[in-house]
PDB file of C-alpha atoms in Angstrom:
ATOM      1  CA  UNK A1413       1.826 -10.997  14.364  1.00 84.00           C
ATOM      2  CA  UNK A1414      -1.192 -13.217  14.006  1.00 89.00           C
ATOM      3  CA  UNK A1415      -4.667 -11.839  13.414  1.00 90.00           C
ATOM      4  CA  UNK A1416      -5.904  -8.682  11.755  1.00 92.00           C
ATOM      5  CA  UNK A1417      -7.872  -5.707  13.041  1.00 96.00           C
ATOM      6  CA  UNK A1418     -11.255  -4.591  11.764  1.00 97.00           C
ATOM      7  CA  UNK A1419     -10.697  -3.542   8.121  1.00 98.00           C
ATOM      8  CA  UNK A1420     -13.315  -0.785   8.454  1.00 98.00           C
ATOM      9  CA  UNK A1421     -11.370   0.795  11.305  1.00 98.00           C
ATOM     10  CA  UNK A1422      -8.142   0.772   9.287  1.00 98.00           C
ATOM     11  CA  UNK A1423      -9.978   2.115   6.232  1.00 98.00           C
ATOM     12  CA  UNK A1424     -11.351   4.937   8.387  1.00 98.00           C
ATOM     13  CA  UNK A1425      -7.855   5.983   9.420  1.00 98.00           C
ATOM     14  CA  UNK A1426      -6.680   5.900   5.816  1.00 98.00           C
ATOM     15  CA  UNK A1427      -9.736   7.858   4.651  1.00 98.00           C
ATOM     16  CA  UNK A1428      -8.781  10.580   7.150  1.00 98.00           C
ATOM     17  CA  UNK A1429      -5.368  10.841   5.458  1.00 97.00           C
ATOM     18  CA  UNK A1430      -3.422   8.942   8.092  1.00 98.00           C
ATOM     19  CA  UNK A1431      -0.311   6.934   7.227  1.00 98.00           C
ATOM     20  CA  UNK A1432      -0.662   3.392   8.554  1.00 98.00           C
ATOM     21  CA  UNK A1433       2.125   0.836   8.906  1.00 98.00           C
ATOM     22  CA  UNK A1434       1.070  -2.796   8.631  1.00 97.00           C
ATOM     23  CA  UNK A1435       2.921  -5.752  10.165  1.00 96.00           C
ATOM     24  CA  UNK A1436       0.717  -8.838  10.039  1.00 95.00           C
ATOM     25  CA  UNK A1437       1.210 -12.508   9.381  1.00 91.00           C
ATOM     26  CA  UNK A1438       4.390 -13.941   7.973  1.00 89.00           C
ATOM     27  CA  UNK A1439       7.080 -11.769   6.435  1.00 86.00           C
ATOM     28  CA  UNK A1440       6.770 -11.752   2.658  1.00 82.00           C
ATOM     29  CA  UNK A1441       9.498 -13.184   0.483  1.00 74.00           C
ATOM     30  CA  UNK A1442      10.962 -11.002  -2.241  1.00 68.00           C
ATOM     31  CA  UNK A1443      11.677  -7.361  -2.991  1.00 63.00           C
ATOM     32  CA  UNK A1444       8.142  -6.050  -2.479  1.00 74.00           C
ATOM     33  CA  UNK A1445       5.883  -5.522   0.504  1.00 78.00           C
ATOM     34  CA  UNK A1446       2.463  -6.721  -0.566  1.00 90.00           C
ATOM     35  CA  UNK A1447       0.342  -5.926   2.469  1.00 94.00           C
ATOM     36  CA  UNK A1448       2.046  -7.862   5.255  1.00 94.00           C
ATOM     37  CA  UNK A1449       4.898  -5.374   5.835  1.00 96.00           C
ATOM     38  CA  UNK A1450       3.575  -2.235   4.201  1.00 97.00           C
ATOM     39  CA  UNK A1451       2.920   1.418   4.774  1.00 98.00           C
ATOM     40  CA  UNK A1452      -0.470   2.395   3.383  1.00 98.00           C
ATOM     41  CA  UNK A1453      -1.632   5.911   2.550  1.00 98.00           C
ATOM     42  CA  UNK A1454      -4.481   7.610   0.660  1.00 98.00           C
ATOM     43  CA  UNK A1455      -3.448   7.613  -3.031  1.00 98.00           C
ATOM     44  CA  UNK A1456      -5.462  10.748  -3.710  1.00 98.00           C
ATOM     45  CA  UNK A1457      -3.091  13.003  -1.742  1.00 96.00           C
ATOM     46  CA  UNK A1458       0.216  13.566  -3.562  1.00 96.00           C
ATOM     47  CA  UNK A1459       1.365  16.146  -0.988  1.00 96.00           C
ATOM     48  CA  UNK A1460       1.004  13.693   1.882  1.00 96.00           C
ATOM     49  CA  UNK A1461       2.766  11.030  -0.205  1.00 97.00           C
ATOM     50  CA  UNK A1462       5.678  13.397  -0.915  1.00 96.00           C
ATOM     51  CA  UNK A1463       5.940  14.120   2.808  1.00 97.00           C
ATOM     52  CA  UNK A1464       5.946  10.386   3.590  1.00 97.00           C
ATOM     53  CA  UNK A1465       8.605   9.781   0.933  1.00 96.00           C
ATOM     54  CA  UNK A1466      10.811  12.425   2.515  1.00 96.00           C
ATOM     55  CA  UNK A1467      10.362  10.924   5.992  1.00 96.00           C
ATOM     56  CA  UNK A1468      11.269   7.510   4.590  1.00 96.00           C
ATOM     57  CA  UNK A1469      14.465   8.942   3.080  1.00 95.00           C
ATOM     58  CA  UNK A1470      13.353   8.244  -0.497  1.00 93.00           C
ATOM     59  CA  UNK A1471      14.560  10.367  -3.391  1.00 91.00           C
ATOM     60  CA  UNK A1472      11.805  12.618  -4.806  1.00 86.00           C
ATOM     61  CA  UNK A1473      11.912  10.803  -8.158  1.00 86.00           C
ATOM     62  CA  UNK A1474      11.092   7.423  -6.568  1.00 89.00           C
ATOM     63  CA  UNK A1475       7.394   6.773  -7.231  1.00 91.00           C
ATOM     64  CA  UNK A1476       5.008   4.964  -4.948  1.00 95.00           C
ATOM     65  CA  UNK A1477       2.854   2.088  -6.156  1.00 96.00           C
ATOM     66  CA  UNK A1478      -0.930   1.830  -5.920  1.00 98.00           C
ATOM     67  CA  UNK A1479      -2.734  -1.129  -4.405  1.00 98.00           C
ATOM     68  CA  UNK A1480      -6.288  -1.727  -5.600  1.00 98.00           C
ATOM     69  CA  UNK A1481      -9.030  -4.341  -5.667  1.00 98.00           C
ATOM     70  CA  UNK A1482      -9.051  -6.688  -8.651  1.00 98.00           C
ATOM     71  CA  UNK A1483     -12.582  -5.467  -9.404  1.00 97.00           C
ATOM     72  CA  UNK A1484     -11.175  -1.966 -10.096  1.00 98.00           C
ATOM     73  CA  UNK A1485      -8.651  -3.067 -12.725  1.00 98.00           C
ATOM     74  CA  UNK A1486     -10.637  -2.272 -15.883  1.00 98.00           C
ATOM     75  CA  UNK A1487     -11.454   1.235 -14.693  1.00 98.00           C
ATOM     76  CA  UNK A1488      -7.818   1.862 -13.740  1.00 98.00           C
ATOM     77  CA  UNK A1489      -5.715   0.450 -16.576  1.00 98.00           C
ATOM     78  CA  UNK A1490      -5.862   0.212 -20.360  1.00 94.00           C
ATOM     79  CA  UNK A1491      -4.024  -3.133 -20.407  1.00 96.00           C
ATOM     80  CA  UNK A1492      -6.375  -6.100 -19.943  1.00 97.00           C
ATOM     81  CA  UNK A1493      -5.453  -8.189 -16.899  1.00 97.00           C
ATOM     82  CA  UNK A1494      -5.858 -11.500 -18.729  1.00 96.00           C
ATOM     83  CA  UNK A1495      -2.471 -13.142 -19.050  1.00 96.00           C
ATOM     84  CA  UNK A1496      -0.744 -10.910 -16.497  1.00 97.00           C
ATOM     85  CA  UNK A1497      -2.689 -11.895 -13.375  1.00 96.00           C
ATOM     86  CA  UNK A1498       0.342 -13.079 -11.372  1.00 93.00           C
ATOM     87  CA  UNK A1499       2.512 -10.093 -12.344  1.00 94.00           C
ATOM     88  CA  UNK A1500      -0.321  -7.677 -11.552  1.00 95.00           C
ATOM     89  CA  UNK A1501      -0.278  -8.871  -7.924  1.00 94.00           C
ATOM     90  CA  UNK A1502       3.397  -8.022  -7.390  1.00 93.00           C
ATOM     91  CA  UNK A1503       4.126  -4.453  -8.564  1.00 94.00           C
ATOM     92  CA  UNK A1504       6.434  -5.569 -11.371  1.00 93.00           C
ATOM     93  CA  UNK A1505       4.704  -4.043 -14.397  1.00 95.00           C
ATOM     94  CA  UNK A1506       4.546  -0.349 -15.259  1.00 96.00           C
ATOM     95  CA  UNK A1507       1.269   0.184 -17.092  1.00 97.00           C
ATOM     96  CA  UNK A1508      -0.501   3.242 -18.493  1.00 98.00           C
ATOM     97  CA  UNK A1509      -3.278   4.390 -16.174  1.00 98.00           C
ATOM     98  CA  UNK A1510      -6.663   5.538 -17.388  1.00 98.00           C
ATOM     99  CA  UNK A1511      -7.395   9.244 -16.944  1.00 98.00           C
ATOM    100  CA  UNK A1512     -10.014   8.725 -14.232  1.00 98.00           C
ATOM    101  CA  UNK A1513      -7.651   6.588 -12.157  1.00 98.00           C
ATOM    102  CA  UNK A1514      -4.826   9.091 -12.628  1.00 98.00           C
ATOM    103  CA  UNK A1515      -7.060  11.896 -11.378  1.00 98.00           C
ATOM    104  CA  UNK A1516      -8.399   9.903  -8.414  1.00 98.00           C
ATOM    105  CA  UNK A1517      -5.100   8.336  -7.284  1.00 98.00           C
ATOM    106  CA  UNK A1518      -2.269  10.659  -8.393  1.00 98.00           C
ATOM    107  CA  UNK A1519       0.051   9.652  -5.531  1.00 97.00           C
ATOM    108  CA  UNK A1520       0.265   6.158  -7.032  1.00 96.00           C
ATOM    109  CA  UNK A1521       1.401   7.295 -10.479  1.00 96.00           C
ATOM    110  CA  UNK A1522       4.757   7.862 -12.114  1.00 95.00           C
ATOM    111  CA  UNK A1523       5.422  11.200 -13.845  1.00 93.00           C
ATOM    112  CA  UNK A1524       4.761   9.556 -17.229  1.00 95.00           C
ATOM    113  CA  UNK A1525       1.219   8.496 -16.243  1.00 96.00           C
ATOM    114  CA  UNK A1526       2.056   4.865 -15.635  1.00 97.00           C
ATOM    115  CA  UNK A1527       1.728   2.930 -12.400  1.00 97.00           C
ATOM    116  CA  UNK A1528       3.233  -0.237 -10.952  1.00 96.00           C
ATOM    117  CA  UNK A1529       0.041  -1.691  -9.472  1.00 97.00           C
ATOM    118  CA  UNK A1530      -0.572  -4.350  -6.892  1.00 96.00           C
ATOM    119  CA  UNK A1531      -3.942  -5.986  -7.428  1.00 97.00           C
ATOM    120  CA  UNK A1532      -5.604  -7.635  -4.453  1.00 97.00           C
ATOM    121  CA  UNK A1533      -8.130 -10.415  -4.883  1.00 97.00           C
ATOM    122  CA  UNK A1534     -10.558 -11.234  -2.071  1.00 97.00           C
ATOM    123  CA  UNK A1535      -9.670 -14.931  -2.196  1.00 97.00           C
ATOM    124  CA  UNK A1536      -5.915 -14.288  -1.897  1.00 95.00           C
ATOM    125  CA  UNK A1537      -5.903 -11.553   0.785  1.00 95.00           C
ATOM    126  CA  UNK A1538      -9.374 -11.100   2.302  1.00 97.00           C
ATOM    127  CA  UNK A1539      -8.272  -8.560   4.926  1.00 97.00           C
ATOM    128  CA  UNK A1540      -6.447  -6.167   2.583  1.00 97.00           C
ATOM    129  CA  UNK A1541      -9.232  -6.532   0.026  1.00 98.00           C
ATOM    130  CA  UNK A1542     -11.781  -5.580   2.711  1.00 98.00           C
ATOM    131  CA  UNK A1543      -9.656  -2.550   3.725  1.00 98.00           C
ATOM    132  CA  UNK A1544      -9.582  -1.398   0.100  1.00 98.00           C
ATOM    133  CA  UNK A1545     -13.297  -1.999  -0.346  1.00 98.00           C
ATOM    134  CA  UNK A1546     -14.175  -0.008   2.787  1.00 98.00           C
ATOM    135  CA  UNK A1547     -11.694   2.762   1.914  1.00 98.00           C
ATOM    136  CA  UNK A1548     -13.068   3.132  -1.621  1.00 98.00           C
ATOM    137  CA  UNK A1549     -16.647   3.177  -0.306  1.00 98.00           C
ATOM    138  CA  UNK A1550     -15.754   6.010   2.096  1.00 98.00           C
ATOM    139  CA  UNK A1551     -13.625   8.108  -0.255  1.00 98.00           C
ATOM    140  CA  UNK A1552     -14.398   7.207  -3.859  1.00 98.00           C
ATOM    141  CA  UNK A1553     -10.647   6.785  -4.347  1.00 98.00           C
ATOM    142  CA  UNK A1554      -9.950   3.372  -5.927  1.00 98.00           C
ATOM    143  CA  UNK A1555      -6.445   2.860  -4.506  1.00 98.00           C
ATOM    144  CA  UNK A1556      -4.044   3.269  -1.650  1.00 98.00           C
ATOM    145  CA  UNK A1557      -0.338   3.910  -1.829  1.00 98.00           C
ATOM    146  CA  UNK A1558       1.539   0.779  -0.734  1.00 97.00           C
ATOM    147  CA  UNK A1559       5.229   0.984   0.053  1.00 96.00           C
ATOM    148  CA  UNK A1560       7.464  -1.314   2.018  1.00 94.00           C
ATOM    149  CA  UNK A1561       7.574  -0.829   5.780  1.00 95.00           C
ATOM    150  CA  UNK A1562      11.121   0.444   6.091  1.00 94.00           C
ATOM    151  CA  UNK A1563      13.198   3.550   5.631  1.00 93.00           C
ATOM    152  CA  UNK A1564      15.032   3.710   2.310  1.00 91.00           C
ATOM    153  CA  UNK A1565      18.035   1.367   2.235  1.00 90.00           C
ATOM    154  CA  UNK A1566      17.061  -0.293   5.525  1.00 92.00           C
ATOM    155  CA  UNK A1567      15.621  -3.804   5.908  1.00 91.00           C
ATOM    156  CA  UNK A1568      11.872  -4.278   5.947  1.00 93.00           C
ATOM    157  CA  UNK A1569      10.528  -4.638   9.479  1.00 95.00           C
ATOM    158  CA  UNK A1570      10.080  -8.199  10.673  1.00 93.00           C
ATOM    159  CA  UNK A1571       8.890  -8.297  14.290  1.00 95.00           C
ATOM    160  CA  UNK A1572       6.312  -6.245  16.183  1.00 96.00           C
ATOM    161  CA  UNK A1573       8.931  -4.228  18.071  1.00 97.00           C
ATOM    162  CA  UNK A1574      10.679  -3.308  14.827  1.00 96.00           C
ATOM    163  CA  UNK A1575       7.377  -2.189  13.306  1.00 97.00           C
ATOM    164  CA  UNK A1576       6.506  -0.002  16.289  1.00 98.00           C
ATOM    165  CA  UNK A1577       9.975   1.550  16.428  1.00 97.00           C
ATOM    166  CA  UNK A1578      10.042   2.217  12.681  1.00 97.00           C
ATOM    167  CA  UNK A1579       6.543   3.707  12.898  1.00 98.00           C
ATOM    168  CA  UNK A1580       7.719   6.117  15.602  1.00 97.00           C
ATOM    169  CA  UNK A1581      10.900   7.040  13.728  1.00 96.00           C
ATOM    170  CA  UNK A1582       9.050   7.728  10.493  1.00 96.00           C
ATOM    171  CA  UNK A1583       6.148   9.484  12.215  1.00 97.00           C
ATOM    172  CA  UNK A1584       3.355   7.169  11.101  1.00 98.00           C
ATOM    173  CA  UNK A1585      -0.078   7.888  12.522  1.00 98.00           C
ATOM    174  CA  UNK A1586      -0.814   4.246  13.349  1.00 98.00           C
ATOM    175  CA  UNK A1587       0.746   0.803  13.112  1.00 98.00           C
ATOM    176  CA  UNK A1588      -1.188  -2.426  12.668  1.00 97.00           C
ATOM    177  CA  UNK A1589       0.613  -5.144  14.626  1.00 97.00           C
ATOM    178  CA  UNK A1590      -1.237  -8.397  14.123  1.00 92.00           C
ATOM    179  CA  UNK A1591      -4.777  -7.774  15.353  1.00 94.00           C
ATOM    180  CA  UNK A1592      -3.973  -4.498  17.185  1.00 96.00           C
ATOM    181  CA  UNK A1593      -3.891  -0.918  15.961  1.00 97.00           C
ATOM    182  CA  UNK A1594      -1.305   1.130  17.840  1.00 97.00           C
ATOM    183  CA  UNK A1595      -1.631   4.912  17.578  1.00 95.00           C
TER     184      UNK A1595
END
């Protein structure tokens, strides 16, 4: 699962409203998928997110989390990032979203107007940061939905074959497997 595809190509798929599974690099450790075993989707389309949630077997009340560039933080959240940098990278804090972010990325919000964001810094994940940058430039939407690459209550995909099979079962539009994009 080495390598990564052109971030502009992936951003183009996401800008068109496609759901894209990502399986790249090493499997992440912990309860969250942070861009190595993720399903990404346009955060501006709550209907498409609800459909994805249903296909993943998630309960309707289970919210998705937004992933955004670190540079977008101040426009998205009231809480300053200083002092919570590490936590803001891992979807562990529920924070009130600013009105503009809530309007632009409603699929990444909880019903109470909070979100559990994952912030991506260019130095820590250059590929995902570039995808977000290209996606935002195309759409004006500052975030993507990021959820773990698995059906609810199933293990997160590990190998390429698992990612492709899960992508077919869930009905994803594309799956990034290392440096390849499989439609």
